[in-house]
Short mmCIF file of C-alpha atoms in Angstrom, two decimals:
data_model
loop_
_atom_site.label_atom_id
_atom_site.label_comp_id
_atom_site.label_asym_id
_atom_site.label_seq_id
_atom_site.Cartn_x
_atom_site.Cartn_y
_atom_site.Cartn_z
CA ASP A 30 -2.68 -13.45 -51.71
CA SER A 31 -4.78 -15.13 -54.42
CA GLY A 32 -8.10 -13.97 -53.00
CA VAL A 33 -9.29 -17.54 -52.43
CA THR A 34 -9.96 -18.20 -48.75
CA GLN A 35 -9.96 -21.62 -47.17
CA THR A 36 -10.81 -22.63 -43.62
CA PRO A 37 -9.66 -24.26 -41.48
CA LYS A 38 -5.95 -24.09 -42.27
CA HIS A 39 -5.16 -27.10 -40.11
CA LEU A 40 -7.35 -29.87 -38.82
CA ILE A 41 -6.57 -32.98 -36.81
CA THR A 42 -9.28 -35.56 -36.40
CA ALA A 43 -9.74 -39.23 -35.63
CA THR A 44 -10.52 -42.05 -37.99
CA GLY A 45 -14.22 -42.51 -38.65
CA GLN A 46 -15.01 -38.84 -38.09
CA ARG A 47 -16.46 -36.31 -40.49
CA VAL A 48 -15.08 -32.88 -41.35
CA THR A 49 -16.14 -29.96 -43.52
CA LEU A 50 -13.70 -27.78 -45.40
CA ARG A 51 -14.85 -24.38 -46.55
CA CYS A 52 -13.80 -22.26 -49.50
CA SER A 53 -14.65 -18.72 -50.54
CA PRO A 54 -13.68 -18.02 -54.16
CA ARG A 55 -12.22 -14.78 -55.48
CA SER A 56 -14.75 -12.03 -55.95
CA GLY A 57 -16.50 -12.54 -59.27
CA ASP A 58 -15.29 -16.10 -59.82
CA LEU A 59 -18.06 -18.57 -60.59
CA SER A 60 -16.07 -21.81 -60.73
CA VAL A 61 -14.68 -23.65 -57.75
CA TYR A 62 -12.35 -26.63 -57.94
CA TRP A 63 -11.29 -28.99 -55.16
CA TYR A 64 -7.95 -30.81 -55.23
CA GLN A 65 -6.27 -33.25 -52.89
CA GLN A 66 -2.51 -33.23 -52.62
CA SER A 67 -0.62 -36.03 -50.94
CA LEU A 68 2.98 -37.18 -51.19
CA ASP A 69 2.19 -40.44 -52.95
CA GLN A 70 -0.68 -39.32 -55.20
CA GLY A 71 0.39 -35.87 -56.24
CA LEU A 72 -2.27 -33.29 -57.06
CA GLN A 73 -5.59 -35.05 -57.62
CA PHE A 74 -8.65 -33.32 -59.01
CA LEU A 75 -11.74 -34.06 -56.94
CA ILE A 76 -14.64 -32.01 -58.22
CA GLN A 77 -15.62 -28.76 -59.92
CA TYR A 78 -18.65 -26.54 -59.47
CA TYR A 79 -19.79 -23.73 -61.70
CA ASN A 80 -22.35 -21.25 -60.46
CA GLY A 81 -23.84 -23.72 -58.02
CA GLU A 82 -23.92 -26.74 -60.29
CA GLU A 83 -21.56 -29.69 -60.40
CA ARG A 84 -19.59 -29.44 -63.65
CA ALA A 85 -16.92 -32.11 -63.51
CA LYS A 86 -16.02 -34.93 -61.22
CA GLY A 87 -12.62 -36.48 -60.77
CA ASN A 88 -11.23 -39.03 -58.37
CA ILE A 89 -13.58 -38.19 -55.56
CA LEU A 90 -14.43 -40.99 -53.16
CA GLU A 91 -18.04 -41.79 -52.34
CA ARG A 92 -17.28 -40.83 -48.72
CA PHE A 93 -16.57 -37.31 -49.95
CA SER A 94 -19.14 -34.82 -51.15
CA ALA A 95 -19.19 -31.16 -52.03
CA GLN A 96 -21.55 -28.38 -52.87
CA GLN A 97 -21.49 -24.78 -53.97
CA PHE A 98 -23.95 -22.42 -52.36
CA PRO A 99 -25.86 -19.49 -53.90
CA ASP A 100 -23.27 -17.05 -52.55
CA LEU A 101 -20.69 -19.16 -54.46
CA HIS A 102 -18.77 -20.41 -51.46
CA SER A 103 -18.17 -24.12 -51.46
CA GLU A 104 -17.82 -26.85 -48.89
CA LEU A 105 -16.10 -30.21 -49.14
CA ASN A 106 -17.41 -32.83 -46.75
CA LEU A 107 -15.21 -35.76 -45.85
CA SER A 108 -16.78 -38.59 -43.87
CA SER A 109 -15.76 -41.94 -42.37
CA LEU A 110 -12.23 -40.63 -42.44
CA GLU A 111 -9.32 -42.98 -42.89
CA LEU A 112 -5.63 -42.50 -42.25
CA GLY A 113 -5.05 -42.33 -45.98
CA ASP A 114 -7.25 -39.25 -46.24
CA SER A 115 -4.56 -37.20 -44.55
CA ALA A 116 -3.54 -34.65 -47.14
CA LEU A 117 -3.54 -31.02 -48.13
CA TYR A 118 -6.87 -30.05 -49.67
CA PHE A 119 -6.89 -27.12 -52.03
CA CYS A 120 -9.72 -25.07 -53.33
CA ALA A 121 -9.21 -23.06 -56.48
CA SER A 122 -11.43 -20.63 -58.31
CA GLN A 123 -11.78 -19.40 -61.86
CA ARG A 124 -13.63 -16.54 -63.49
CA GLY A 125 -15.67 -18.74 -65.79
CA ALA A 126 -15.50 -22.36 -66.78
CA GLY A 127 -13.37 -23.58 -69.65
CA SER A 128 -12.69 -19.92 -70.27
CA GLY A 129 -8.94 -19.96 -70.78
CA ASN A 130 -8.42 -18.18 -67.51
CA THR A 131 -6.01 -19.59 -64.98
CA ILE A 132 -7.30 -20.98 -61.72
CA TYR A 133 -6.24 -19.39 -58.45
CA PHE A 134 -5.49 -21.55 -55.45
CA GLY A 135 -6.22 -20.98 -51.81
CA GLU A 136 -3.67 -21.67 -49.10
CA GLY A 137 -5.11 -25.13 -48.50
CA SER A 138 -6.47 -27.03 -45.54
CA TRP A 139 -4.09 -29.47 -43.90
CA LEU A 140 -6.02 -32.51 -42.75
CA THR A 141 -4.40 -35.03 -40.45
CA VAL A 142 -6.34 -38.17 -39.57
CA VAL A 143 -5.03 -40.01 -36.53
CA GLU B 4 -7.70 -40.67 -69.47
CA LEU B 5 -5.56 -37.63 -70.16
CA LYS B 6 -1.96 -38.00 -69.06
CA VAL B 7 0.30 -35.08 -68.28
CA GLU B 8 3.90 -36.06 -67.81
CA GLN B 9 6.68 -33.86 -66.60
CA ASN B 10 10.34 -34.55 -66.67
CA PRO B 11 12.51 -34.56 -64.89
CA LEU B 12 10.70 -35.24 -61.62
CA PHE B 13 13.66 -34.01 -59.62
CA LEU B 14 16.23 -31.50 -60.73
CA SER B 15 19.26 -30.31 -58.85
CA MET B 16 21.20 -27.57 -60.57
CA GLN B 17 23.91 -25.13 -59.75
CA GLU B 18 23.36 -21.43 -59.57
CA GLY B 19 24.02 -19.74 -62.87
CA LYS B 20 23.20 -22.75 -65.01
CA ASN B 21 20.41 -23.16 -67.54
CA TYR B 22 17.92 -25.98 -67.73
CA THR B 23 14.57 -26.94 -69.25
CA ILE B 24 11.60 -28.73 -67.73
CA TYR B 25 9.36 -30.61 -70.14
CA CYS B 26 5.63 -31.16 -70.00
CA ASN B 27 4.04 -33.67 -72.38
CA TYR B 28 0.33 -34.27 -72.57
CA SER B 29 -1.81 -36.83 -74.33
CA THR B 30 -4.78 -34.90 -75.71
CA THR B 31 -5.47 -31.96 -77.95
CA SER B 32 -5.46 -28.73 -76.02
CA ASP B 33 -4.26 -25.21 -76.64
CA ARG B 34 -4.43 -24.12 -73.02
CA LEU B 35 -1.46 -24.84 -70.82
CA TYR B 36 -0.57 -23.33 -67.49
CA TRP B 37 2.51 -23.33 -65.28
CA TYR B 38 2.43 -23.06 -61.52
CA ARG B 39 5.00 -22.82 -58.78
CA GLN B 40 4.62 -24.34 -55.34
CA ASP B 41 6.90 -23.72 -52.36
CA PRO B 42 6.97 -26.46 -49.70
CA GLY B 43 3.75 -26.53 -47.71
CA LYS B 44 2.37 -23.55 -49.61
CA SER B 45 -0.23 -22.86 -52.23
CA LEU B 46 0.23 -23.02 -55.99
CA GLU B 47 1.05 -19.73 -57.63
CA SER B 48 0.19 -19.10 -61.26
CA LEU B 49 3.27 -18.35 -63.38
CA PHE B 50 2.26 -18.52 -67.03
CA VAL B 51 -0.84 -18.90 -69.15
CA LEU B 52 -0.25 -20.22 -72.68
CA LEU B 53 -3.31 -20.12 -74.90
CA SER B 54 -2.15 -20.85 -78.43
CA ASN B 55 0.32 -22.83 -80.46
CA GLY B 56 3.69 -21.13 -80.43
CA ALA B 57 2.88 -19.02 -77.38
CA VAL B 58 5.92 -17.87 -75.47
CA LYS B 59 5.86 -16.04 -72.16
CA GLN B 60 8.80 -14.79 -70.12
CA GLU B 61 9.09 -13.51 -66.59
CA GLY B 62 12.52 -12.90 -65.15
CA ARG B 63 14.65 -16.01 -65.46
CA LEU B 64 11.75 -18.21 -66.53
CA MET B 65 10.40 -18.66 -70.03
CA ALA B 66 7.53 -20.93 -71.01
CA SER B 67 6.51 -22.07 -74.46
CA LEU B 68 3.78 -24.19 -76.00
CA ASP B 69 3.81 -26.45 -79.05
CA THR B 70 0.29 -27.80 -79.38
CA LYS B 71 1.12 -29.98 -82.37
CA ALA B 72 3.79 -31.81 -80.39
CA ARG B 73 1.63 -31.60 -77.25
CA LEU B 74 4.63 -30.22 -75.46
CA SER B 75 5.33 -27.28 -73.22
CA THR B 76 8.68 -26.28 -71.85
CA LEU B 77 9.76 -24.17 -68.91
CA HIS B 78 13.25 -22.85 -69.44
CA ILE B 79 15.32 -21.59 -66.56
CA THR B 80 18.12 -19.18 -67.31
CA ALA B 81 21.01 -18.54 -64.91
CA ALA B 82 19.28 -20.21 -62.00
CA VAL B 83 19.28 -18.60 -58.58
CA HIS B 84 18.45 -20.13 -55.21
CA ASP B 85 15.09 -18.34 -55.03
CA LEU B 86 13.84 -20.47 -57.91
CA SER B 87 13.97 -23.60 -55.75
CA ALA B 88 10.41 -24.91 -55.69
CA THR B 89 8.16 -27.48 -57.32
CA TYR B 90 6.86 -26.55 -60.76
CA PHE B 91 3.65 -27.94 -62.18
CA CYS B 92 2.19 -27.76 -65.63
CA ALA B 93 -1.55 -28.11 -66.12
CA VAL B 94 -3.63 -28.77 -69.22
CA ASP B 95 -7.08 -27.26 -69.51
CA THR B 96 -9.46 -29.39 -71.57
CA GLY B 97 -12.37 -27.06 -70.99
CA ASN B 98 -13.80 -29.40 -68.38
CA GLN B 99 -10.90 -29.96 -66.07
CA PHE B 100 -7.40 -28.87 -65.27
CA TYR B 101 -5.10 -31.89 -65.42
CA PHE B 102 -1.89 -31.39 -63.51
CA GLY B 103 1.45 -32.95 -64.19
CA THR B 104 3.42 -34.81 -61.57
CA GLY B 105 5.51 -31.77 -60.75
CA THR B 106 9.24 -31.10 -61.03
CA SER B 107 11.05 -30.48 -57.78
CA LEU B 108 13.82 -28.00 -58.48
CA THR B 109 16.70 -27.39 -56.10
CA VAL B 110 19.22 -24.71 -56.97
CA ILE B 111 22.54 -25.22 -55.25
CA PRO B 112 24.83 -22.27 -54.49
#
């Protein structure tokens, strides 16, 4: 158990809908990363937050947004869902940012868009 | 954009054999990480390499980092079935972790 908690573990929704994925980082970790993993795209970095502020942005679609709250949990919002958004979404956390510490992954949220 | 390339992408090896997975990256960095992922599961941190020449070993796995060559290797010694998984390297630029494509390892009895 990495200490990173993600909910829900599985989610099935229809095209055009909106979902929210939630992540609680390890105790004491200030950075949260979101990744998307699909068979054809591999592990894609979406976005990083550090202590409530956006720190880095990767290949995140405009239909997707995220935030990190004062208690350091984070949410990834996916809207106007398309079939191609079906993937495993990981949250990871890190003690600092750019600190040389590894990042710890949650168990992921399986999203299926039908 | 930073590229992190692993090879091979797929590796099938017999139990008891040795093999090396390579991770090449295209930018200057002295922070390199290795992860393991079982099918449908999360990524588990294996090694953290934070300087040129760093070598870490755990059981049958040994990782090394050559920052001048921008190369890290993951060496498998006397493979066993339990090592079957996908292995990822990741480069930390201070702003992002860039992951390689992954190497899917299957160890055959």
